[in-house]
Short mmCIF file of C-alpha atoms in Angstrom, two decimals:
data_model
loop_
_atom_site.label_atom_id
_atom_site.label_comp_id
_atom_site.label_asym_id
_atom_site.label_seq_id
_atom_site.Cartn_x
_atom_site.Cartn_y
_atom_site.Cartn_z
CA MET A 24 12.52 -8.21 -16.40
CA GLY A 25 15.12 -8.32 -13.59
CA SER A 26 12.82 -6.95 -11.27
CA HIS A 27 12.57 -10.26 -9.40
CA ARG A 28 15.87 -9.73 -8.05
CA ASP A 29 14.53 -7.17 -5.50
CA LEU A 30 12.28 -9.90 -4.06
CA PRO A 31 12.98 -12.83 -1.72
CA ALA A 32 15.13 -15.63 -3.25
CA GLY A 33 13.64 -17.32 -5.84
CA MET A 34 10.20 -15.30 -5.78
CA VAL A 35 9.57 -14.46 -9.48
CA ASN A 36 6.23 -12.67 -9.00
CA HIS A 37 4.58 -10.48 -6.31
CA ILE A 38 2.04 -13.34 -6.76
CA PHE A 39 3.87 -15.36 -4.36
CA THR A 40 4.52 -12.64 -1.46
CA ASN A 41 1.90 -12.72 0.99
CA SER A 42 0.30 -9.42 1.56
CA GLY A 43 -0.88 -10.30 5.04
CA ILE A 44 -4.84 -10.15 3.86
CA SER A 45 -6.90 -12.56 2.29
CA SER A 46 -9.04 -9.77 0.29
CA PHE A 47 -8.53 -9.89 -3.31
CA THR A 48 -9.45 -6.26 -3.87
CA GLU A 49 -6.63 -5.25 -1.43
CA PHE A 50 -4.11 -7.78 -3.18
CA VAL A 51 -5.39 -6.38 -6.67
CA GLY A 52 -4.78 -2.96 -5.51
CA SER A 53 -1.33 -3.32 -4.45
CA TYR A 54 -0.22 -5.98 -7.50
CA ALA A 55 -2.20 -4.32 -10.40
CA PRO A 56 -4.21 -1.37 -9.07
CA ASP A 57 -5.26 -0.59 -13.04
CA LEU A 58 -7.38 -3.73 -12.90
CA LEU A 59 -9.67 -2.46 -10.46
CA PRO A 60 -12.79 -0.34 -11.40
CA GLY A 61 -11.58 3.45 -11.43
CA ARG A 62 -11.60 4.92 -8.14
CA ASN A 63 -9.46 8.39 -8.76
CA GLU A 64 -11.06 9.13 -12.25
CA THR A 65 -12.83 12.39 -12.53
CA LEU A 66 -15.38 12.52 -15.37
CA ALA A 67 -15.52 15.83 -17.56
CA ALA A 68 -19.37 16.10 -16.99
CA PRO A 69 -21.85 13.92 -14.83
CA VAL A 70 -23.02 10.94 -16.93
CA GLY A 71 -26.06 10.43 -14.83
CA ASP A 72 -28.80 10.11 -17.49
CA ARG A 73 -27.03 8.95 -20.54
CA ILE A 74 -25.66 5.46 -19.23
CA PRO A 75 -27.85 2.80 -18.52
CA HIS A 76 -29.63 2.23 -15.09
CA ALA A 77 -30.68 -0.75 -13.50
CA THR A 78 -33.82 -0.64 -11.63
CA THR A 79 -35.89 -2.22 -8.91
CA ILE A 80 -34.69 -5.09 -6.63
CA VAL A 81 -37.16 -6.54 -3.96
CA ALA A 82 -35.90 -9.20 -1.18
CA ALA A 83 -38.08 -10.97 1.33
CA THR A 84 -37.07 -13.25 4.03
CA CYS A 85 -39.01 -16.71 4.03
CA ALA A 86 -39.04 -19.70 6.34
CA GLY A 87 -35.26 -20.79 6.71
CA GLY A 88 -34.27 -18.53 4.00
CA VAL A 89 -34.52 -15.47 1.99
CA VAL A 90 -35.77 -14.78 -1.58
CA VAL A 91 -34.63 -11.99 -3.91
CA ALA A 92 -36.26 -10.45 -7.16
CA GLY A 93 -35.53 -8.15 -9.70
CA ASP A 94 -37.09 -6.73 -12.82
CA ARG A 95 -35.35 -6.95 -16.29
CA ARG A 96 -35.24 -3.23 -17.44
CA ALA A 97 -32.20 -0.82 -17.96
CA THR A 98 -32.96 2.78 -18.77
CA SER A 99 -30.99 5.52 -20.17
CA GLY A 100 -33.28 8.68 -19.18
CA ASN A 101 -36.36 8.14 -21.09
CA ILE A 102 -34.92 5.00 -23.58
CA ILE A 103 -35.18 1.60 -22.57
CA SER A 104 -31.69 0.14 -22.93
CA GLN A 105 -32.11 -3.33 -22.32
CA ARG A 106 -35.22 -5.48 -21.66
CA ASP A 107 -33.66 -8.59 -20.45
CA MET A 108 -31.01 -7.32 -18.03
CA GLU A 109 -29.92 -9.46 -15.15
CA LYS A 110 -29.61 -7.43 -12.02
CA VAL A 111 -29.44 -10.63 -9.30
CA PHE A 112 -26.28 -12.10 -9.21
CA ARG A 113 -25.07 -15.27 -7.24
CA THR A 114 -22.02 -14.08 -5.10
CA ASP A 115 -21.48 -17.71 -3.43
CA ASP A 116 -23.34 -20.57 -2.64
CA TYR A 117 -25.13 -18.66 0.28
CA SER A 118 -25.31 -15.32 -0.59
CA CYS A 119 -26.41 -13.05 -3.60
CA ILE A 120 -26.64 -9.33 -4.66
CA GLY A 121 -28.98 -7.12 -6.38
CA ILE A 122 -27.92 -3.82 -8.08
CA ALA A 123 -29.86 -0.78 -8.73
CA GLY A 124 -27.79 2.44 -10.21
CA ALA A 125 -25.35 2.69 -12.92
CA ALA A 126 -25.63 -1.13 -14.79
CA SER A 127 -21.88 -1.03 -15.84
CA THR A 128 -20.54 -0.30 -12.55
CA GLY A 129 -23.15 -2.44 -10.84
CA ILE A 130 -22.13 -5.63 -12.94
CA GLU A 131 -18.66 -4.99 -12.38
CA MET A 132 -18.96 -4.65 -8.54
CA ALA A 133 -20.97 -7.94 -8.51
CA ARG A 134 -18.17 -9.55 -10.43
CA LEU A 135 -15.52 -8.18 -8.14
CA TYR A 136 -17.56 -9.26 -5.23
CA ARG A 137 -18.10 -12.83 -5.88
CA VAL A 138 -14.10 -13.14 -6.64
CA GLU A 139 -13.70 -11.34 -3.18
CA LEU A 140 -15.96 -13.67 -1.25
CA GLU A 141 -14.27 -16.80 -3.09
CA HIS A 142 -11.06 -15.67 -2.56
CA TYR A 143 -11.50 -15.46 1.22
CA GLU A 144 -12.64 -18.80 1.37
CA LYS A 145 -9.91 -20.43 -0.68
CA MET A 146 -7.07 -18.40 1.24
CA GLU A 147 -8.62 -19.12 4.34
CA GLY A 148 -10.11 -22.41 4.01
CA ARG A 149 -13.53 -20.78 5.71
CA THR A 150 -16.45 -18.80 4.67
CA LEU A 151 -16.62 -15.47 5.98
CA SER A 152 -19.35 -14.59 8.29
CA VAL A 153 -22.60 -13.22 6.88
CA VAL A 154 -21.69 -9.57 8.81
CA GLY A 155 -18.28 -9.92 7.42
CA LYS A 156 -19.53 -10.39 3.96
CA ALA A 157 -21.96 -7.18 4.32
CA ASN A 158 -19.31 -5.02 5.58
CA ARG A 159 -16.94 -6.19 3.04
CA LEU A 160 -19.44 -4.91 0.29
CA ALA A 161 -19.67 -1.34 2.07
CA THR A 162 -16.09 -1.03 1.74
CA MET A 163 -16.31 -1.62 -1.93
CA ILE A 164 -19.31 0.82 -2.26
CA ARG A 165 -17.68 3.57 -0.37
CA GLY A 166 -14.53 3.12 -2.60
CA ASN A 167 -16.89 4.09 -5.37
CA LEU A 168 -18.10 7.22 -3.82
CA GLY A 169 -16.36 9.61 -6.06
CA MET A 170 -17.95 7.90 -9.31
CA ALA A 171 -21.30 8.07 -7.40
CA MET A 172 -21.04 11.64 -7.22
CA GLN A 173 -20.39 12.10 -10.96
CA GLY A 174 -23.32 9.58 -11.41
CA LEU A 175 -22.30 6.46 -11.47
CA VAL A 176 -24.21 5.83 -8.47
CA VAL A 177 -24.40 1.73 -7.42
CA VAL A 178 -26.56 0.63 -4.31
CA PRO A 179 -26.84 -2.91 -3.98
CA LEU A 180 -28.73 -5.11 -2.00
CA PHE A 181 -27.15 -7.89 -0.27
CA ALA A 182 -29.32 -11.21 0.99
CA ALA A 183 -27.71 -14.20 2.44
CA TYR A 184 -28.57 -17.60 4.29
CA ASP A 185 -27.23 -17.42 7.95
CA PRO A 186 -26.72 -20.83 9.09
CA ASP A 187 -26.48 -19.64 12.64
CA ILE A 188 -30.06 -18.28 12.85
CA ASP A 189 -31.04 -20.78 10.00
CA GLY A 190 -32.67 -18.01 8.12
CA GLY A 191 -32.35 -15.20 5.79
CA ARG A 192 -30.81 -11.86 6.33
CA ILE A 193 -30.86 -8.52 4.24
CA PHE A 194 -28.77 -5.51 3.96
CA GLY A 195 -29.02 -2.36 2.47
CA TYR A 196 -26.50 0.24 1.63
CA ASP A 197 -26.32 3.90 0.48
CA VAL A 198 -23.63 5.61 -1.74
CA GLY A 199 -21.45 5.88 1.27
CA GLY A 200 -21.64 2.33 2.21
CA GLY A 201 -23.38 0.93 5.08
CA PRO A 202 -24.31 -1.90 5.81
CA TYR A 203 -27.88 -1.42 6.99
CA GLU A 204 -29.45 -4.70 8.13
CA GLN A 205 -33.24 -4.76 7.31
CA TYR A 206 -35.65 -6.91 8.81
CA HIS A 207 -38.51 -9.29 6.79
CA TYR A 208 -38.45 -7.21 3.25
CA TYR A 209 -36.53 -4.43 1.63
CA SER A 210 -36.35 -2.88 -1.89
CA ILE A 211 -33.91 -0.85 -3.64
CA GLY A 212 -33.96 1.12 -7.00
CA SER A 213 -36.46 3.64 -8.69
CA GLY A 214 -39.41 1.67 -8.28
CA SER A 215 -38.61 0.62 -4.74
CA LEU A 216 -41.06 2.96 -2.94
CA PHE A 217 -44.31 1.22 -4.76
CA ALA A 218 -42.55 -2.20 -4.23
CA ARG A 219 -42.27 -1.68 -0.66
CA GLY A 220 -45.65 -0.31 -0.05
CA SER A 221 -46.93 -3.48 -1.97
CA LEU A 222 -44.69 -5.70 0.15
CA LYS A 223 -45.95 -4.09 3.23
CA LYS A 224 -49.31 -5.78 2.74
CA LEU A 225 -48.32 -8.58 1.12
CA TYR A 226 -45.62 -10.17 3.28
CA ARG A 227 -46.07 -12.65 5.99
CA GLU A 228 -43.64 -13.61 8.51
CA ASP A 229 -42.20 -17.23 7.91
CA ALA A 230 -44.08 -17.84 4.92
CA PRO A 231 -42.87 -20.80 2.63
CA PRO A 232 -40.49 -19.72 -0.19
CA GLU A 233 -43.26 -20.25 -2.94
CA GLU A 234 -45.63 -17.75 -1.30
CA VAL A 235 -42.92 -15.25 -0.72
CA VAL A 236 -41.82 -15.51 -4.20
CA LEU A 237 -45.55 -14.64 -5.28
CA ALA A 238 -45.43 -11.60 -3.00
CA LEU A 239 -42.18 -10.47 -4.79
CA ILE A 240 -43.40 -11.00 -8.33
CA ASN A 241 -46.74 -8.93 -7.10
CA ALA A 242 -44.50 -6.09 -5.81
CA LEU A 243 -42.42 -6.11 -8.99
CA TYR A 244 -45.66 -5.92 -10.93
CA ASP A 245 -46.71 -2.84 -8.77
CA ALA A 246 -43.59 -0.98 -9.17
CA ALA A 247 -43.64 -1.47 -12.66
CA ASP A 248 -47.23 -0.25 -12.70
CA ASP A 249 -46.23 3.09 -11.21
CA ASP A 250 -42.58 3.52 -12.10
CA SER A 251 -41.50 3.88 -15.91
CA ALA A 252 -38.06 2.64 -15.18
CA THR A 253 -39.11 -0.58 -13.85
CA GLY A 254 -40.07 -3.31 -16.36
CA GLY A 255 -43.15 -5.53 -15.86
CA PRO A 256 -43.34 -8.92 -17.20
CA ASP A 257 -42.81 -9.28 -20.79
CA VAL A 258 -45.57 -11.65 -21.88
CA THR A 259 -44.90 -11.40 -25.56
CA ARG A 260 -41.07 -12.09 -25.31
CA LYS A 261 -41.67 -14.25 -22.06
CA ILE A 262 -38.99 -12.17 -20.11
CA TRP A 263 -39.74 -12.76 -16.65
CA PRO A 264 -38.40 -11.21 -13.24
CA VAL A 265 -34.66 -12.95 -11.94
CA VAL A 266 -36.07 -14.72 -9.00
CA ALA A 267 -33.48 -16.46 -6.64
CA GLN A 268 -33.89 -18.15 -3.30
CA ILE A 269 -31.08 -18.92 -0.85
CA THR A 270 -31.87 -21.51 1.85
CA ALA A 271 -29.69 -23.99 3.80
CA ASP A 272 -29.60 -25.89 0.30
CA GLY A 273 -27.71 -23.02 -1.20
CA PHE A 274 -28.31 -20.52 -4.06
CA HIS A 275 -30.96 -21.61 -6.22
CA ARG A 276 -32.06 -19.36 -9.00
CA LEU A 277 -35.67 -20.29 -10.14
CA SER A 278 -35.70 -21.39 -13.98
CA ASP A 279 -37.51 -19.48 -16.57
CA GLU A 280 -40.47 -22.41 -16.33
CA GLU A 281 -40.98 -21.90 -12.76
CA VAL A 282 -41.29 -18.00 -12.71
CA GLY A 283 -43.37 -18.19 -15.88
CA ALA A 284 -45.73 -20.03 -13.95
CA ARG A 285 -45.89 -18.01 -10.91
CA VAL A 286 -46.08 -14.56 -13.11
CA GLN A 287 -48.91 -16.02 -14.63
CA THR A 288 -50.92 -16.77 -11.51
CA VAL A 289 -50.15 -13.01 -10.94
CA LEU A 290 -51.43 -11.86 -14.26
CA GLU A 291 -54.58 -14.11 -14.15
CA GLY A 292 -55.20 -12.35 -10.65
CA ARG A 293 -54.73 -8.89 -11.80
CA MET A 294 -57.34 -9.69 -14.86
CA SER A 295 -59.93 -9.41 -12.19
CA SER A 296 -58.22 -7.40 -9.70
CA PRO A 297 -55.76 -4.98 -11.67
CA ASP A 298 -54.27 -3.61 -8.13
CA GLY A 299 -53.44 -7.09 -7.12
CA PRO A 300 -54.63 -8.59 -3.77
CA ILE A 301 -56.65 -6.87 -1.60
CA ALA A 302 -55.26 -7.02 2.11
CA PRO A 303 -57.81 -7.60 4.81
CA LEU A 304 -58.80 -4.29 6.82
CA ARG A 305 -58.65 -5.81 10.19
CA MET B 4 45.25 -25.53 -12.69
CA SER B 5 44.24 -24.29 -9.55
CA ILE B 6 40.80 -24.58 -8.50
CA PRO B 7 39.70 -22.10 -5.68
CA PHE B 8 39.24 -23.66 -2.40
CA GLY B 9 35.51 -24.30 -1.87
CA TYR B 10 34.65 -24.71 -5.31
CA VAL B 11 31.56 -26.91 -5.95
CA SER B 12 30.82 -27.50 -9.97
CA PRO B 13 27.53 -26.55 -11.32
CA GLU B 14 26.67 -30.13 -11.86
CA GLN B 15 27.53 -31.35 -8.50
CA GLN B 16 25.65 -28.27 -6.99
CA MET B 17 22.49 -29.08 -8.99
CA ARG B 18 22.97 -32.91 -8.15
CA ASP B 19 23.20 -32.01 -4.47
CA LYS B 20 20.30 -29.87 -4.51
CA ALA B 21 18.40 -32.50 -6.38
CA ASP B 22 19.24 -35.17 -4.09
CA TYR B 23 18.15 -33.08 -1.02
CA ALA B 24 14.82 -32.12 -2.54
CA ARG B 25 14.18 -35.80 -3.22
CA LYS B 26 15.10 -36.91 0.40
CA GLY B 27 12.71 -34.17 1.89
CA ILE B 28 9.93 -35.08 -0.48
CA ALA B 29 10.42 -39.11 0.12
CA ARG B 30 10.01 -38.65 3.82
CA GLY B 31 6.68 -37.65 3.92
CA ARG B 32 3.25 -39.58 3.18
CA SER B 33 2.21 -40.24 -0.42
CA VAL B 34 -0.74 -38.46 -2.25
CA VAL B 35 -2.64 -39.84 -5.15
CA VAL B 36 -4.72 -38.21 -7.76
CA LEU B 37 -6.81 -40.15 -10.26
CA GLN B 38 -9.42 -39.85 -12.81
CA TYR B 39 -12.87 -41.69 -12.07
CA GLU B 40 -16.25 -41.70 -13.74
CA HIS B 41 -17.18 -38.07 -12.94
CA GLY B 42 -13.90 -36.17 -12.60
CA ILE B 43 -10.87 -36.37 -10.75
CA LEU B 44 -10.30 -37.76 -7.23
CA PHE B 45 -7.66 -36.73 -4.76
CA VAL B 46 -6.58 -38.89 -1.66
CA ALA B 47 -3.99 -37.90 1.05
CA PRO B 48 -3.21 -39.66 4.38
CA ASN B 49 -3.53 -36.65 6.61
CA PRO B 50 -4.19 -36.68 10.19
CA SER B 51 -4.50 -32.79 10.31
CA ARG B 52 -7.75 -31.18 9.87
CA ALA B 53 -6.06 -27.69 9.71
CA LEU B 54 -3.25 -28.03 7.08
CA HIS B 55 -4.64 -29.27 4.18
CA LYS B 56 -2.61 -31.02 1.53
CA ILE B 57 -5.40 -30.69 -1.25
CA SER B 58 -7.26 -27.45 -1.90
CA GLU B 59 -9.42 -25.58 -4.36
CA ILE B 60 -7.62 -23.30 -6.81
CA TYR B 61 -10.55 -22.19 -9.21
CA ASP B 62 -13.66 -23.67 -10.46
CA ARG B 63 -12.33 -26.52 -12.14
CA ILE B 64 -8.83 -26.51 -10.93
CA GLY B 65 -7.72 -28.29 -7.73
CA PHE B 66 -3.86 -28.53 -6.00
CA ALA B 67 -2.47 -31.52 -4.47
CA ALA B 68 1.05 -31.22 -2.88
CA VAL B 69 3.62 -33.50 -0.91
CA GLY B 70 6.54 -32.07 1.25
CA ARG B 71 7.05 -29.35 3.21
CA TYR B 72 3.86 -27.49 4.28
CA ASN B 73 5.18 -23.91 4.40
CA GLU B 74 6.50 -24.09 0.82
CA PHE B 75 3.64 -25.53 -0.92
CA GLU B 76 1.24 -23.44 0.84
CA ALA B 77 3.11 -20.31 -0.50
CA LEU B 78 2.61 -22.06 -3.78
CA ARG B 79 -1.14 -22.62 -3.22
CA LEU B 80 -1.75 -19.13 -1.95
CA GLY B 81 0.15 -17.52 -5.04
CA GLY B 82 -1.99 -20.07 -7.44
CA ILE B 83 -5.17 -19.05 -6.13
CA ARG B 84 -4.00 -15.26 -6.54
CA TYR B 85 -3.24 -15.92 -9.93
CA ALA B 86 -6.51 -17.78 -10.98
CA ASP B 87 -8.46 -15.18 -9.22
CA ILE B 88 -6.79 -12.37 -10.95
CA ASN B 89 -7.19 -13.54 -14.23
CA GLY B 90 -10.49 -15.03 -14.10
CA TYR B 91 -11.40 -11.47 -12.74
CA ASN B 92 -9.66 -9.81 -15.67
CA TYR B 93 -10.67 -12.20 -18.39
CA ALA B 94 -13.33 -14.57 -18.08
CA ARG B 95 -13.95 -17.44 -15.79
CA ASP B 96 -13.40 -20.00 -18.47
CA ASP B 97 -9.89 -18.62 -19.37
CA VAL B 98 -8.22 -19.65 -16.12
CA THR B 99 -6.84 -23.03 -17.13
CA ALA B 100 -4.55 -25.81 -15.46
CA ARG B 101 -1.76 -25.27 -18.07
CA GLY B 102 -1.54 -21.46 -17.24
CA LEU B 103 -0.97 -22.09 -13.36
CA ALA B 104 1.31 -25.18 -14.00
CA ASN B 105 3.61 -22.74 -16.28
CA LEU B 106 3.55 -20.31 -13.47
CA TYR B 107 4.43 -22.81 -10.78
CA ALA B 108 7.17 -24.47 -13.16
CA GLN B 109 8.58 -20.84 -13.37
CA ASN B 110 8.79 -20.35 -9.75
CA LEU B 111 10.03 -23.56 -9.10
CA GLY B 112 12.87 -23.51 -11.52
CA GLN B 113 14.26 -20.39 -10.65
CA ILE B 114 14.02 -21.27 -6.90
CA PHE B 115 15.72 -24.58 -7.67
CA THR B 116 18.55 -22.58 -9.49
CA GLU B 117 19.07 -19.58 -7.67
CA SER B 118 18.30 -20.42 -4.07
CA PRO B 119 20.41 -22.25 -1.75
CA LYS B 120 17.90 -24.65 -0.92
CA PRO B 121 15.51 -25.78 -3.38
CA PHE B 122 11.76 -26.32 -2.25
CA GLU B 123 11.04 -29.53 -1.04
CA VAL B 124 7.69 -30.10 -3.00
CA GLU B 125 5.96 -31.97 -5.70
CA LEU B 126 2.45 -30.52 -7.01
CA VAL B 127 -0.42 -31.60 -9.03
CA VAL B 128 -2.47 -29.15 -10.57
CA ALA B 129 -5.78 -30.95 -12.10
CA GLU B 130 -8.49 -29.21 -14.13
CA VAL B 131 -11.74 -31.15 -15.00
CA GLY B 132 -13.19 -30.56 -17.91
CA ASP B 133 -16.47 -31.42 -19.74
CA SER B 134 -15.48 -34.95 -20.54
CA SER B 135 -12.64 -37.20 -19.27
CA ASP B 136 -10.94 -36.70 -22.45
CA GLU B 137 -10.75 -32.63 -21.42
CA ASP B 138 -9.47 -33.51 -18.24
CA HIS B 139 -5.93 -32.42 -17.49
CA ILE B 140 -3.34 -33.43 -14.60
CA TYR B 141 -0.24 -32.04 -14.40
CA ARG B 142 2.66 -33.03 -12.32
CA LEU B 143 5.49 -30.62 -11.08
CA THR B 144 8.61 -31.29 -9.38
CA PHE B 145 11.08 -29.63 -7.18
CA ASP B 146 13.13 -28.37 -10.30
CA GLY B 147 10.25 -26.72 -12.17
CA SER B 148 9.91 -29.89 -14.43
CA VAL B 149 6.08 -30.49 -15.86
CA PHE B 150 4.81 -33.56 -16.49
CA ASP B 151 1.35 -34.26 -18.40
CA GLU B 152 -0.25 -36.99 -16.64
CA THR B 153 -3.01 -39.26 -17.91
CA GLY B 154 -5.05 -41.15 -15.46
CA LEU B 155 -3.65 -41.25 -12.37
CA VAL B 156 -0.31 -39.68 -10.30
CA ALA B 157 1.15 -41.06 -7.20
CA MET B 158 3.82 -38.61 -5.58
CA GLY B 159 5.56 -38.09 -2.16
CA GLY B 160 6.85 -41.04 0.20
CA GLN B 161 7.35 -44.48 -1.56
CA ALA B 162 6.05 -42.95 -4.79
CA GLU B 163 6.85 -45.40 -7.42
CA ALA B 164 5.45 -48.45 -5.09
CA VAL B 165 2.45 -46.53 -4.48
CA ALA B 166 1.72 -45.86 -8.39
CA GLY B 167 2.87 -49.50 -8.94
CA ARG B 168 -0.12 -50.61 -6.82
CA LEU B 169 -2.37 -48.07 -7.95
CA LYS B 170 -1.81 -49.41 -11.66
CA GLU B 171 -2.87 -52.78 -10.39
CA ARG B 172 -6.47 -51.50 -9.39
CA TYR B 173 -6.85 -48.56 -11.69
CA ARG B 174 -9.04 -48.46 -15.16
CA ASP B 175 -10.85 -45.98 -17.08
CA GLY B 176 -14.16 -44.77 -15.84
CA LEU B 177 -14.21 -46.09 -12.25
CA PRO B 178 -17.35 -45.15 -10.19
CA LEU B 179 -16.01 -42.87 -7.18
CA ALA B 180 -16.39 -45.67 -4.54
CA GLU B 181 -13.94 -47.94 -6.52
CA ALA B 182 -11.55 -45.25 -7.49
CA LEU B 183 -11.57 -44.35 -3.71
CA GLU B 184 -10.85 -48.12 -2.92
CA ALA B 185 -8.23 -48.22 -5.43
CA ALA B 186 -6.35 -45.14 -4.01
CA LEU B 187 -6.67 -46.59 -0.44
CA PHE B 188 -5.35 -49.97 -1.76
CA ALA B 189 -2.35 -48.27 -3.16
CA LEU B 190 -1.73 -46.09 -0.24
CA THR B 191 -1.48 -48.96 2.23
CA GLU B 192 1.66 -50.79 2.35
CA PRO B 193 1.09 -54.50 1.65
CA GLY B 194 0.14 -56.07 5.10
CA GLY B 195 -0.52 -52.83 6.47
CA GLU B 196 -3.78 -51.40 8.15
CA ARG B 197 -5.86 -49.13 6.13
CA PHE B 198 -6.32 -45.62 7.02
CA PRO B 199 -9.32 -44.85 8.87
CA ALA B 200 -11.79 -41.90 7.59
CA GLY B 201 -10.49 -39.60 10.18
CA GLN B 202 -6.80 -39.81 9.01
CA LEU B 203 -7.80 -39.13 5.08
CA GLU B 204 -8.28 -35.93 3.24
CA VAL B 205 -10.21 -36.87 0.06
CA ALA B 206 -11.85 -34.27 -2.52
CA VAL B 207 -13.14 -34.30 -5.94
CA LEU B 208 -13.33 -32.24 -9.00
CA ASP B 209 -16.76 -33.25 -10.11
CA ARG B 210 -17.55 -32.22 -13.62
CA ASN B 211 -21.46 -32.61 -12.66
CA ARG B 212 -21.47 -30.12 -10.26
CA PRO B 213 -22.63 -26.37 -10.93
CA HIS B 214 -20.46 -23.30 -10.78
CA ARG B 215 -17.24 -24.77 -8.41
CA LYS B 216 -16.25 -28.25 -9.05
CA PHE B 217 -14.29 -28.85 -6.18
CA GLN B 218 -15.83 -30.50 -3.05
CA ARG B 219 -14.23 -31.89 -0.16
CA LEU B 220 -15.61 -35.50 1.28
CA ASN B 221 -15.55 -35.95 4.78
CA GLY B 222 -17.61 -36.92 7.78
CA PRO B 223 -20.25 -39.31 7.05
CA LYS B 224 -20.33 -38.62 3.18
CA LEU B 225 -16.73 -40.13 3.24
CA GLU B 226 -17.73 -42.95 5.47
CA ARG B 227 -20.50 -44.23 3.32
CA LEU B 228 -18.19 -43.88 0.24
CA LEU B 229 -15.57 -46.08 2.09
CA ALA B 230 -18.13 -48.40 3.21
CA ALA B 231 -19.74 -48.72 -0.68
CA GLY B 232 -16.19 -49.75 -1.75
CA PRO B 233 -16.05 -53.40 -2.65
CA ALA B 234 -13.45 -53.84 0.24
CA PRO B 235 -13.43 -57.40 2.13
CA ALA B 236 -14.12 -55.47 5.48
CA ALA B 237 -17.34 -53.97 4.23
CA PRO B 238 -19.89 -55.29 6.50
CA SER B 239 -17.95 -54.05 9.66
CA LYS B 240 -17.63 -50.56 8.12
CA SER B 241 -21.07 -50.11 6.90
CA GLY B 242 -22.17 -50.39 10.64
CA ARG B 243 -19.88 -47.78 11.72
CA ALA B 244 -21.14 -45.78 8.57
CA GLY B 245 -24.55 -45.99 9.66
CA LYS B 246 -23.78 -44.90 13.05
CA ALA B 247 -21.91 -42.06 11.92
CA GLY B 248 -24.53 -40.92 9.40
CA GLY B 249 -27.04 -40.93 12.29
CA PRO B 250 -29.21 -37.76 13.34
CA ASP B 251 -26.66 -36.19 15.14
CA ALA B 252 -24.54 -35.74 12.14
CA PRO B 253 -23.81 -31.93 11.90
CA PRO B 254 -25.12 -30.55 8.73
CA THR B 255 -22.12 -28.16 8.16
CA ALA B 256 -19.01 -28.99 10.15
CA PRO B 257 -16.33 -26.63 10.66
CA GLU B 258 -14.62 -28.40 7.66
CA GLY B 259 -17.89 -29.36 5.94
CA ASP B 260 -19.95 -28.10 3.08
CA LEU B 261 -20.17 -24.49 3.71
CA ASP B 262 -16.64 -24.17 3.28
CA THR B 263 -16.17 -25.92 -0.21
CA GLY B 264 -19.33 -25.18 -1.90
CA SER B 265 -23.18 -26.50 -2.12
CA ASP B 266 -23.88 -29.57 -0.63
CA SER B 267 -24.78 -31.81 -3.92
#
């Protein structure tokens, strides 16, 4: 040791020196940069197809909040590498992110982002604003740009309850960052085009959360119908999508029983009408 | 034998520093930390809404301090950095109060021996477990000593007198309202007036909460608890609590639930 001699009297560790910013990532970057996901590494060859990728996430606002749902499939090329992956993560009491793209990098980003939000909250004694949270995530995605170019692309979706408008807000990103605020509904991942098309017809403004959950499960079903990388409900193994709703009461992940019942409703409807609910023509 | 002018023996130096630190700590108000039915309760008389004596460190870990604000604030921030970096690097369950207490002990000990002015602080690092047997309360003094406490701690101000009064009322597994009542009894000098809700900083580590166990109790929630305590002045207080918990009570006050976790 002996390095503490360079520090202000009595300080044995850089942990006690104030770096002037309440960001966890910035602090780790100066204190122990090796702990952060590699930013300057280069891969010998792009790994795009060989590592597991997470796929479709859908989100839509509801009365007084927002609902987010994600399918459970991860794929490496044509292989299904995991059937029960979770891609929607609670990041604090009023926000969550869903990840699409390289699963490993995405999970790590979600974990780091959760610490980032909590760290700020504890250091400052206040919660970041919703826009502050969204911007912070953009910076983290941009930090991953080098790896994204090598095939480790992560594009999350951020959803939060905003007490100022007493409603939900959704933010999208691209590999370079963002954020791009999205209104009403949004989807990311390989099945997102089909999911968005489905939501376009099923979304109702200010619908109660229960109905929005149904619309999202339908959207995921449609995505799985047309996109091989998106998993549909696994009836035999009872693996249902992850569904989370965020309202003034905070983040609530629906239990398997709750989601299972909704999935059952959707499946029964599809038995007679395989393409799902039909929106009125006029 | 010649002694250089201005020489002070190490014994004398340590004694002087300790006296200095003790005096500084005794000047402030006391803080009490005690176990209750569902976790650990922190109570501090604190008129300031901005400068906290009680704080969240991690999912299961809380922090309370007395003494100089800038000094224990530096320790608090360092503790949060330590907890977050370890929780991120390993797993969230791997962050323990014991590890944090060791870090503080090392730092406080170093400051006490090397710095001309010791820190005038005393800390409690508390961790709530799945059952009351797994709760840990560590008290750290200005010189880096660590005390593993069970049940209750009082520090700062007239700490011994406060601890004495707290022991009179304390028993294992007190419900929250009674534990708060016991804490207020201990913090109030005999014959003195009780601290009103606005002058109190109260928080719990509630083992039944999901994710983050730490929660501040203030505003209407605290008023209700104070009224529920078996205080003789209960009738008048419950009248006030009814008013405070009325329809105009803000759902998310600046110091309210948004800051500390989900509404229970």
